[in-house]
Amino acid sequence: MAAKKRGARGVKYRRAGLAWPLAAAALGGAGAGAAGVVDNYPLLAAAVPGVALLLAGLTGRRYPLWPLLLGAWLLTWGGVLQEQASRLPPGLSGVDLGVSARVIEADDSAGIPRLLLSVDRCRAPPGLPRCDRLGKVRVSVYGEAPMRQGERWQMTLRLRPPHGFRNPGAFDYQAWLWREGIHATGYVRQSPAPVRTDAAAPSLKPRVLSFIDRHAGDAATRRWLAALTLGESSRLTRDDWNLLNASGTTHLVVISGLHVGLVAGFGLWLSRAGARRLTPWNWRLRLWPWWAAAGCALGYALLAGLTPPATRALVMALVGLWALAGRHAPGAWQAWWLAMAIIAISDPLAVWRPGFWLSFVAVGWLIVIWQGRRRPTGWRGWLWALCRSQLLLAPIMAAAVLLAFGRVAPLAPLINLAAVPWMSMIMVPLALLGWLAAPLPYASEALWWLFGLTLDLLRGLLELAVTAAPLWEPPIGQIAAVAAALGLVALCWGLPAVARELRTLSLMLMLLAVVTVSPPALPEGALRVRIHDVGQGQLIELRTRHSRTLYDTGPRFRSGFMPLAGLWPPGQRFDRVIVSHRDTDHAGGIRALQEAHRVARWQAPAGDGVVAGQQPCRNGQRWQRNGVAFAHLWPPAKRPGELSPNDASCVLQVTAGKHRLLITGDVGARVERRLLSLVDAPVSVLVAGHHGSATSSGVQFVRSVAPRHAVFSAGRNNRFGHPVDRVVRRFRRQTSCLWSTAQDGALTFWLIPGEAVRVESEREVPGGERC
């Protein structure tokens, strides 16, 4: 008997030892591919089979496991390398390419249609690199030809390699393109005109979306129904996403484990109820209800388009059903590792998506806090289980979100405590019952009308919470400390047999960490200058100890997108916003600033009329903030009629101790010569005029100002060629340190009296001296 027990334990141990090495090998392969291990560290790559053998030995198996582990490593490594090889070669940036492609997604919510294309064939001009490996591209359409999902088109594209703005704490668009497997971005050329080669194949999703549009109530109900039941989160507006992000409830509207789990659970409940009626003597032993639940989850994910979040939720739901079935099933942790391995092998890029890790952290922590506990009974038991789960999940998820995104919603735990049961027990069931009742006249309309009422209540709760406690963004250097304090609270309260005194101490430490977190205060007389990366445009933030000023608001693109919209959480306050002139590359973000933030004073050139109630900027205006002196040097009080809008730009000089900052807007060389008698030279930091255009930064001006640091606020691969070569050479002859937002990302200059100018860049560019 003892031998049998030992044998059973050995079999159980050997089974438990398979999944975690498989997941480790898959994750290691994905990491090695992204880091270029094989190319740059061949000896480390050669050690992988040895590591696989070690893992196989640790699992206690008697037969070789290393081929399976090595295969998982190679699959994920090869998948990541294939994605990297599919990116558009830099030599084809801005070149017209003839492609044949299928429309994967078509979205016109931004006002200009944007397409996600799967490229079948690509032809580059002779003598240039080949583009036959190009896979997925994201393009804008500025023509009249309507392109719909599923159609195939022959078209000419002008593309560029995946690129995004780099600003501290802001959304990293380039990383998002990488995670989504998008290999280039650009637009569709209208000459030659695109030609449709194949119509869209019959698809169920357009029909069900049109059913929502016909039978659902208002626009908000239609948007949220499409997102919750069909995974069409692209239908949500920017205001919807801002509200969800600010309240920490984004996970409620993407097709996640919550929704797939509800569908699977509902399917299992119906199937087991049917089995109980059909075979009451052994209904618990029937397998078909579990298969039916798996089929419901699979059908729901297919209807949602098998997007990465839906696929991840589907895999976790299927493995969870297997674990709960109890027949030759893995344990909870075995299932957790197995799901991670399957997702990583099937989609290696999933490893780089924050949602992947947030999902597995949440599920893993639920296993920890419920393992060994009895299943709750009765409605009170289930209500207490839900509250306990949410309260114990809150600190660990807040820590994970803080590490992933650098910001967290302070009231997210309390909001989710109400929003999760409201969504899972009322809203999602109403939405799904509306689909089940579709054959009955007016039944869907009635159910979805009730859904709209519950949606209004949820949005009211979220808006109230966001107003009371906006998104909290601790300083970058203190994020790890706050996350560690939150993690300690989670461990002390989630793990069993932890002393009450230690749990109380963990709460006190967390509160201390949160209360004492504050941005490092600038000393009196110091200035922090941040030139944001906004593409071909300009946006400069000036901070003193207790004041905040913006010079320009960045561009607004033809699609309507304004880079300023993604720089800060809503609710920021600015003491003064200076708009140098009305061009859209300088004034394009005004609307985003007005909608989401508060501005005490606006300034712009007289007559530009960029904002109602603005005050004119003119020569001679001076003010001080915390020991830092500000002065407008241009335009003159009586603006000459011959001045162009560029030459009438507000010119700002800021003095912090012996350091001076000069921002000249878009003024040309003629105005620069008139400024020579007004500028206090030499200048520590000069933001070069007109993004480095040949019309500005004249020879005499550069010599007289003699900037220690010169910054070009220009877009990457911009069509104007800014900064032009001869302007760059002028600054080099003055031995200025040259910086460009196109190459360096956002730039931060610290002008502190008695210290040398300190510079921080968001993107390190290898090679070459700055000065």
Coordinates of N, CA, C and O in Angstrom, one line a residue, residues 421-544:
P421 N -19.1 42.9 -10.3 CA -20.4 42.2 -10.2 C -21.5 42.8 -11.0 O -22.4 42.1 -11.6
W422 N -21.5 44.1 -11.1 CA -22.5 44.8 -11.9 C -22.4 44.4 -13.4 O -23.4 44.1 -14.0
M423 N -21.2 44.3 -13.8 CA -20.9 44.0 -15.2 C -21.2 42.5 -15.5 O -21.9 42.1 -16.4
S424 N -20.7 41.6 -14.6 CA -20.7 40.2 -14.8 C -22.1 39.6 -14.5 O -22.5 38.6 -15.1
M425 N -22.8 40.2 -13.5 CA -24.1 39.6 -13.1 C -25.3 40.2 -13.8 O -26.4 39.6 -13.8
I426 N -25.1 41.4 -14.3 CA -26.3 42.2 -14.8 C -26.1 42.5 -16.3 O -26.8 42.1 -17.2
M427 N -25.0 43.3 -16.6 CA -24.8 43.9 -17.9 C -24.5 42.8 -19.0 O -25.2 42.8 -20.0
V428 N -23.5 42.0 -18.7 CA -23.1 41.0 -19.7 C -24.3 40.0 -19.9 O -24.6 39.6 -21.1
P429 N -24.9 39.4 -18.9 CA -26.1 38.6 -19.1 C -27.2 39.2 -19.9 O -27.8 38.6 -20.8
L430 N -27.5 40.5 -19.6 CA -28.5 41.2 -20.4 C -28.1 41.3 -21.9 O -28.9 41.1 -22.8
A431 N -26.8 41.6 -22.1 CA -26.3 41.7 -23.5 C -26.4 40.4 -24.2 O -26.9 40.3 -25.4
L432 N -26.0 39.3 -23.5 CA -26.0 38.0 -24.2 C -27.4 37.4 -24.3 O -27.8 36.8 -25.4
L433 N -28.3 37.7 -23.4 CA -29.7 37.3 -23.5 C -30.4 38.0 -24.7 O -31.3 37.5 -25.3
G434 N -30.0 39.2 -24.9 CA -30.5 39.9 -26.1 C -30.2 39.2 -27.4 O -31.1 39.1 -28.3
W435 N -29.0 38.6 -27.5 CA -28.7 37.8 -28.7 C -29.5 36.5 -28.7 O -30.0 36.1 -29.7
L436 N -29.7 35.9 -27.5 CA -30.5 34.6 -27.5 C -31.9 34.9 -27.9 O -32.6 34.0 -28.4
A437 N -32.4 36.1 -27.5 CA -33.8 36.4 -27.8 C -34.0 37.1 -29.1 O -35.1 37.5 -29.4
A438 N -33.0 37.1 -30.0 CA -33.1 37.8 -31.3 C -34.3 37.3 -32.1 O -34.9 38.1 -32.8
P439 N -34.6 35.9 -32.1 CA -35.7 35.5 -33.0 C -37.1 36.0 -32.5 O -38.0 36.0 -33.3
L440 N -37.2 36.4 -31.3 CA -38.5 36.9 -30.7 C -38.7 38.4 -31.0 O -37.8 39.2 -30.8
P441 N -39.9 38.7 -31.5 CA -40.1 40.2 -31.8 C -40.0 41.0 -30.5 O -40.5 40.7 -29.5
Y442 N -39.2 42.1 -30.7 CA -39.1 43.1 -29.7 C -38.3 42.7 -28.4 O -38.1 43.5 -27.5
A443 N -38.0 41.4 -28.3 CA -37.3 40.9 -27.1 C -35.9 41.5 -27.0 O -35.5 41.9 -25.9
S444 N -35.2 41.5 -28.1 CA -33.8 42.1 -28.0 C -33.9 43.6 -27.7 O -33.1 44.0 -26.9
E445 N -34.8 44.3 -28.3 CA -34.9 45.7 -28.0 C -35.2 45.9 -26.5 O -34.5 46.8 -25.9
A446 N -36.0 45.1 -25.9 CA -36.4 45.3 -24.5 C -35.2 45.0 -23.6 O -34.8 45.8 -22.6
L447 N -34.5 43.9 -23.9 CA -33.3 43.5 -23.1 C -32.2 44.5 -23.2 O -31.5 44.9 -22.2
W448 N -32.0 45.0 -24.4 CA -30.9 46.0 -24.6 C -31.3 47.3 -24.1 O -30.4 48.2 -23.9
W449 N -32.6 47.6 -24.0 CA -33.0 48.9 -23.4 C -32.6 48.8 -21.9 O -32.1 49.8 -21.3
L450 N -32.9 47.7 -21.3 CA -32.4 47.5 -19.9 C -30.9 47.6 -19.8 O -30.4 48.2 -18.8
F451 N -30.2 47.0 -20.7 CA -28.8 47.1 -20.8 C -28.3 48.6 -20.8 O -27.4 49.0 -20.1
G452 N -29.0 49.4 -21.6 CA -28.6 50.8 -21.7 C -28.8 51.5 -20.4 O -28.0 52.4 -20.0
L453 N -29.9 51.2 -19.6 CA -30.1 51.8 -18.3 C -28.9 51.4 -17.4 O -28.4 52.2 -16.6
T454 N -28.6 50.1 -17.4 CA -27.5 49.7 -16.5 C -26.2 50.3 -16.9 O -25.3 50.6 -16.1
L455 N -26.0 50.5 -18.2 CA -24.8 51.2 -18.7 C -24.7 52.7 -18.2 O -23.7 53.1 -17.8
D456 N -25.9 53.3 -18.3 CA -25.9 54.7 -17.8 C -25.5 54.8 -16.3 O -24.8 55.7 -15.9
L457 N -26.0 53.9 -15.5 CA -25.6 53.8 -14.1 C -24.1 53.6 -13.9 O -23.5 54.2 -13.1
L458 N -23.6 52.6 -14.7 CA -22.2 52.3 -14.6 C -21.3 53.6 -15.0 O -20.4 53.9 -14.2
R459 N -21.7 54.2 -16.1 CA -20.9 55.4 -16.5 C -21.0 56.5 -15.5 O -20.0 57.2 -15.2
G460 N -22.2 56.7 -14.9 CA -22.3 57.7 -13.8 C -21.4 57.4 -12.7 O -20.7 58.3 -12.1
L461 N -21.3 56.1 -12.3 CA -20.4 55.8 -11.2 C -19.0 56.0 -11.5 O -18.2 56.6 -10.7
L462 N -18.6 55.7 -12.7 CA -17.2 55.9 -13.1 C -16.8 57.4 -13.2 O -15.8 57.8 -12.8
E463 N -17.7 58.2 -13.7 CA -17.5 59.6 -13.8 C -17.3 60.2 -12.5 O -16.5 61.1 -12.2
L464 N -18.2 59.8 -11.5 CA -18.1 60.3 -10.2 C -16.8 59.9 -9.5 O -16.2 60.8 -8.9
A465 N -16.4 58.7 -9.7 CA -15.1 58.3 -9.1 C -13.9 59.0 -9.7 O -13.0 59.4 -9.0
V466 N -13.9 59.2 -11.0 CA -12.8 59.9 -11.7 C -12.7 61.3 -11.3 O -11.7 61.9 -11.1
T467 N -13.9 62.0 -11.1 CA -13.9 63.4 -10.6 C -13.4 63.4 -9.2 O -12.6 64.4 -8.9
A468 N -13.7 62.5 -8.4 CA -13.2 62.5 -7.0 C -11.7 62.2 -6.9 O -11.0 62.8 -6.0
A469 N -11.2 61.3 -7.7 CA -9.8 60.9 -7.6 C -9.3 60.5 -9.0 O -9.5 59.4 -9.5
P470 N -8.7 61.5 -9.7 CA -8.2 61.3 -11.0 C -7.0 60.3 -11.0 O -6.5 59.9 -9.9
L471 N -6.6 59.9 -12.2 CA -5.4 59.0 -12.3 C -4.2 59.5 -11.5 O -3.9 60.7 -11.6
W472 N -3.6 58.7 -10.8 CA -2.4 59.0 -10.0 C -1.2 58.5 -10.7 O -1.1 57.4 -11.0
E473 N -0.2 59.4 -10.9 CA 1.0 59.1 -11.6 C 2.2 59.5 -10.7 O 2.6 60.7 -10.7
P474 N 2.7 58.6 -9.9 CA 3.9 58.9 -9.0 C 5.1 59.2 -9.9 O 5.2 58.8 -11.0
P475 N 6.1 59.9 -9.3 CA 7.4 60.1 -10.1 C 8.0 58.8 -10.5 O 7.9 57.8 -9.8
I476 N 8.7 58.8 -11.6 CA 9.2 57.5 -12.2 C 10.1 56.8 -11.2 O 10.1 55.6 -11.0
G477 N 11.0 57.6 -10.5 CA 11.9 57.0 -9.6 C 11.3 56.4 -8.3 O 12.0 55.6 -7.6
Q478 N 10.0 56.7 -8.1 CA 9.4 56.1 -6.9 C 8.3 55.1 -7.2 O 7.7 54.6 -6.3
I479 N 8.2 54.7 -8.5 CA 7.1 53.7 -8.8 C 7.5 52.4 -8.2 O 6.6 51.7 -7.7
A480 N 8.7 52.0 -8.3 CA 9.1 50.7 -7.8 C 8.8 50.6 -6.3 O 8.4 49.5 -5.8
A481 N 9.1 51.6 -5.5 CA 8.9 51.6 -4.0 C 7.4 51.4 -3.7 O 7.0 50.7 -2.9
V482 N 6.5 52.2 -4.4 CA 5.1 52.1 -4.2 C 4.6 50.7 -4.6 O 3.8 50.1 -3.9
A483 N 5.1 50.2 -5.7 CA 4.6 48.9 -6.2 C 5.1 47.8 -5.2 O 4.3 46.9 -4.9
A484 N 6.3 47.9 -4.6 CA 6.7 47.0 -3.6 C 5.9 47.0 -2.4 O 5.5 46.0 -1.8
A485 N 5.5 48.2 -2.0 CA 4.6 48.3 -0.8 C 3.2 47.7 -1.0 O 2.7 47.0 -0.2
L486 N 2.7 47.9 -2.2 CA 1.4 47.3 -2.6 C 1.5 45.7 -2.6 O 0.7 45.0 -2.2
G487 N 2.7 45.3 -3.2 CA 2.9 43.8 -3.2 C 3.0 43.2 -1.9 O 2.5 42.1 -1.6
L488 N 3.7 43.9 -0.9 CA 3.8 43.4 0.4 C 2.4 43.3 1.1 O 2.1 42.3 1.8
V489 N 1.6 44.3 0.9 CA 0.2 44.2 1.4 C -0.5 43.0 0.9 O -1.2 42.2 1.6
A490 N -0.4 42.8 -0.5 CA -1.0 41.6 -1.1 C -0.5 40.3 -0.5 O -1.3 39.4 -0.2
L491 N 0.8 40.2 -0.3 CA 1.3 38.9 0.3 C 0.9 38.7 1.7 O 0.5 37.6 2.1
C492 N 0.9 39.8 2.5 CA 0.6 39.6 3.9 C -0.9 39.3 4.1 O -1.3 38.5 5.0
W493 N -1.8 39.8 3.3 CA -3.2 39.5 3.4 C -3.7 38.4 2.6 O -4.7 37.8 2.9
G494 N -3.0 38.0 1.6 CA -3.4 36.9 0.7 C -2.9 35.6 1.2 O -3.6 34.5 1.0
L495 N -1.7 35.5 1.7 CA -1.2 34.2 2.2 C -1.7 33.8 3.5 O -2.0 34.7 4.3
P496 N -1.9 32.6 3.7 CA -2.5 32.1 5.0 C -1.5 32.2 6.1 O -0.3 32.3 5.9
A497 N -1.9 32.2 7.4 CA -1.1 32.1 8.6 C -0.1 33.2 8.7 O 1.0 33.0 9.2
V498 N -0.4 34.4 8.2 CA 0.4 35.6 8.5 C -0.1 36.3 9.7 O -1.3 36.5 9.9
A499 N 0.8 36.6 10.5 CA 0.4 37.3 11.8 C -0.3 38.6 11.6 O -0.1 39.3 10.6
R500 N -1.3 38.8 12.5 CA -2.1 40.0 12.3 C -1.3 41.3 12.4 O -1.5 42.3 11.8
E501 N -0.3 41.2 13.3 CA 0.6 42.4 13.5 C 1.3 42.7 12.2 O 1.5 43.9 11.8
L502 N 1.8 41.7 11.4 CA 2.5 41.9 10.2 C 1.5 42.5 9.1 O 1.9 43.3 8.3
R503 N 0.3 42.0 9.1 CA -0.7 42.5 8.2 C -0.9 44.0 8.4 O -1.0 44.8 7.5
T504 N -1.1 44.4 9.7 CA -1.3 45.8 10.1 C -0.1 46.6 9.7 O -0.2 47.7 9.1
L505 N 1.1 46.1 9.9 CA 2.4 46.8 9.6 C 2.5 47.0 8.1 O 2.9 48.1 7.6
S506 N 2.0 46.0 7.3 CA 2.1 46.2 5.8 C 1.2 47.3 5.3 O 1.6 48.1 4.4
L507 N 0.0 47.4 5.9 CA -0.9 48.5 5.6 C -0.3 49.8 5.9 O -0.4 50.8 5.1
M508 N 0.4 49.9 7.1 CA 1.0 51.2 7.5 C 2.1 51.6 6.5 O 2.3 52.7 6.2
L509 N 2.9 50.6 6.1 CA 4.0 50.8 5.2 C 3.5 51.3 3.8 O 4.0 52.2 3.2
M510 N 2.4 50.7 3.4 CA 1.8 51.1 2.1 C 1.3 52.5 2.2 O 1.6 53.3 1.3
L511 N 0.6 52.8 3.2 CA 0.1 54.2 3.4 C 1.2 55.2 3.5 O 1.2 56.3 2.9
L512 N 2.3 54.8 4.2 CA 3.5 55.7 4.3 C 4.1 55.9 2.9 O 4.5 57.0 2.5
A513 N 4.2 54.8 2.1 CA 4.8 54.9 0.8 C 4.0 55.8 -0.1 O 4.5 56.6 -0.9
V514 N 2.7 55.7 0.0 CA 1.8 56.5 -0.9 C 1.8 58.0 -0.5 O 1.9 58.9 -1.3
V515 N 1.7 58.2 0.8 CA 1.6 59.6 1.3 C 2.9 60.3 1.1 O 2.9 61.5 0.7
T516 N 4.0 59.7 1.2 CA 5.3 60.4 1.1 C 5.8 60.5 -0.3 O 6.8 61.2 -0.6
V517 N 5.1 59.9 -1.3 CA 5.5 60.0 -2.7 C 5.1 61.4 -3.2 O 3.9 61.8 -3.1
S518 N 6.0 62.1 -3.7 CA 5.8 63.4 -4.3 C 6.9 63.7 -5.3 O 8.0 63.2 -5.1
P519 N 6.6 64.4 -6.3 CA 7.7 64.7 -7.3 C 8.8 65.5 -6.7 O 8.5 66.3 -5.8
P520 N 10.0 65.2 -7.0 CA 11.1 65.9 -6.4 C 11.0 67.4 -6.7 O 10.9 67.8 -7.9
A521 N 10.9 68.2 -5.7 CA 10.7 69.7 -5.9 C 12.0 70.3 -6.5 O 13.1 70.0 -6.1
L522 N 11.8 71.2 -7.4 CA 12.9 72.0 -8.0 C 13.3 73.0 -7.0 O 12.5 73.6 -6.3
P523 N 14.6 73.3 -6.9 CA 15.0 74.3 -6.0 C 14.6 75.7 -6.5 O 14.2 75.9 -7.7
E524 N 14.6 76.6 -5.6 CA 14.2 78.0 -6.0 C 15.2 78.5 -7.0 O 16.4 78.4 -6.9
G525 N 14.6 79.1 -8.1 CA 15.4 79.7 -9.2 C 15.8 78.7 -10.2 O 16.5 79.0 -11.2
A526 N 15.3 77.4 -10.1 CA 15.7 76.4 -11.1 C 14.6 76.2 -12.1 O 13.4 76.5 -11.9
L527 N 14.9 75.7 -13.3 CA 13.9 75.5 -14.4 C 14.1 74.2 -15.0 O 15.3 73.7 -15.3
R528 N 13.0 73.5 -15.3 CA 13.1 72.2 -16.0 C 12.4 72.4 -17.4 O 11.2 72.8 -17.4
V529 N 13.1 72.2 -18.4 CA 12.6 72.4 -19.8 C 12.4 71.0 -20.4 O 13.4 70.2 -20.5
R530 N 11.2 70.7 -20.9 CA 11.0 69.4 -21.6 C 10.5 69.7 -23.0 O 9.3 70.2 -23.1
I531 N 11.2 69.4 -24.0 CA 10.8 69.5 -25.4 C 10.2 68.1 -25.8 O 10.9 67.2 -25.9
H532 N 8.9 68.1 -25.9 CA 8.2 66.8 -26.1 C 8.4 66.4 -27.6 O 8.5 67.2 -28.5
D533 N 8.4 65.0 -27.8 CA 8.4 64.4 -29.1 C 7.0 64.4 -29.6 O 6.2 63.5 -29.2
V534 N 6.7 65.3 -30.5 CA 5.3 65.3 -31.1 C 5.3 65.3 -32.6 O 4.4 65.7 -33.3
G535 N 6.4 64.8 -33.2 CA 6.5 64.8 -34.7 C 6.9 66.1 -35.2 O 7.6 66.9 -34.6
Q536 N 6.3 66.4 -36.4 CA 6.7 67.7 -37.1 C 5.8 68.8 -36.4 O 4.8 69.2 -36.9
G537 N 6.3 69.3 -35.3 CA 5.6 70.3 -34.6 C 6.4 70.7 -33.3 O 7.6 70.3 -33.2
Q538 N 5.8 71.4 -32.4 CA 6.5 71.9 -31.2 C 5.6 71.9 -30.0 O 4.5 72.4 -30.1
L539 N 6.1 71.4 -28.9 CA 5.4 71.5 -27.6 C 6.5 71.4 -26.5 O 7.2 70.5 -26.4
I540 N 6.6 72.5 -25.8 CA 7.6 72.7 -24.8 C 7.0 73.0 -23.4 O 6.1 73.9 -23.3
E541 N 7.4 72.2 -22.4 CA 6.9 72.4 -21.1 C 7.9 73.0 -20.2 O 9.1 72.5 -20.1
L542 N 7.6 74.1 -19.5 CA 8.5 74.8 -18.6 C 8.0 74.7 -17.2 O 6.9 75.1 -16.9
R543 N 8.8 74.1 -16.3 CA 8.4 74.0 -14.9 C 9.4 74.7 -14.0 O 10.6 74.6 -14.1
T544 N 8.9 75.5 -13.1 CA 9.6 76.0 -12.0 C 9.2 75.3 -10.7 O 8.4 74.3 -10.8

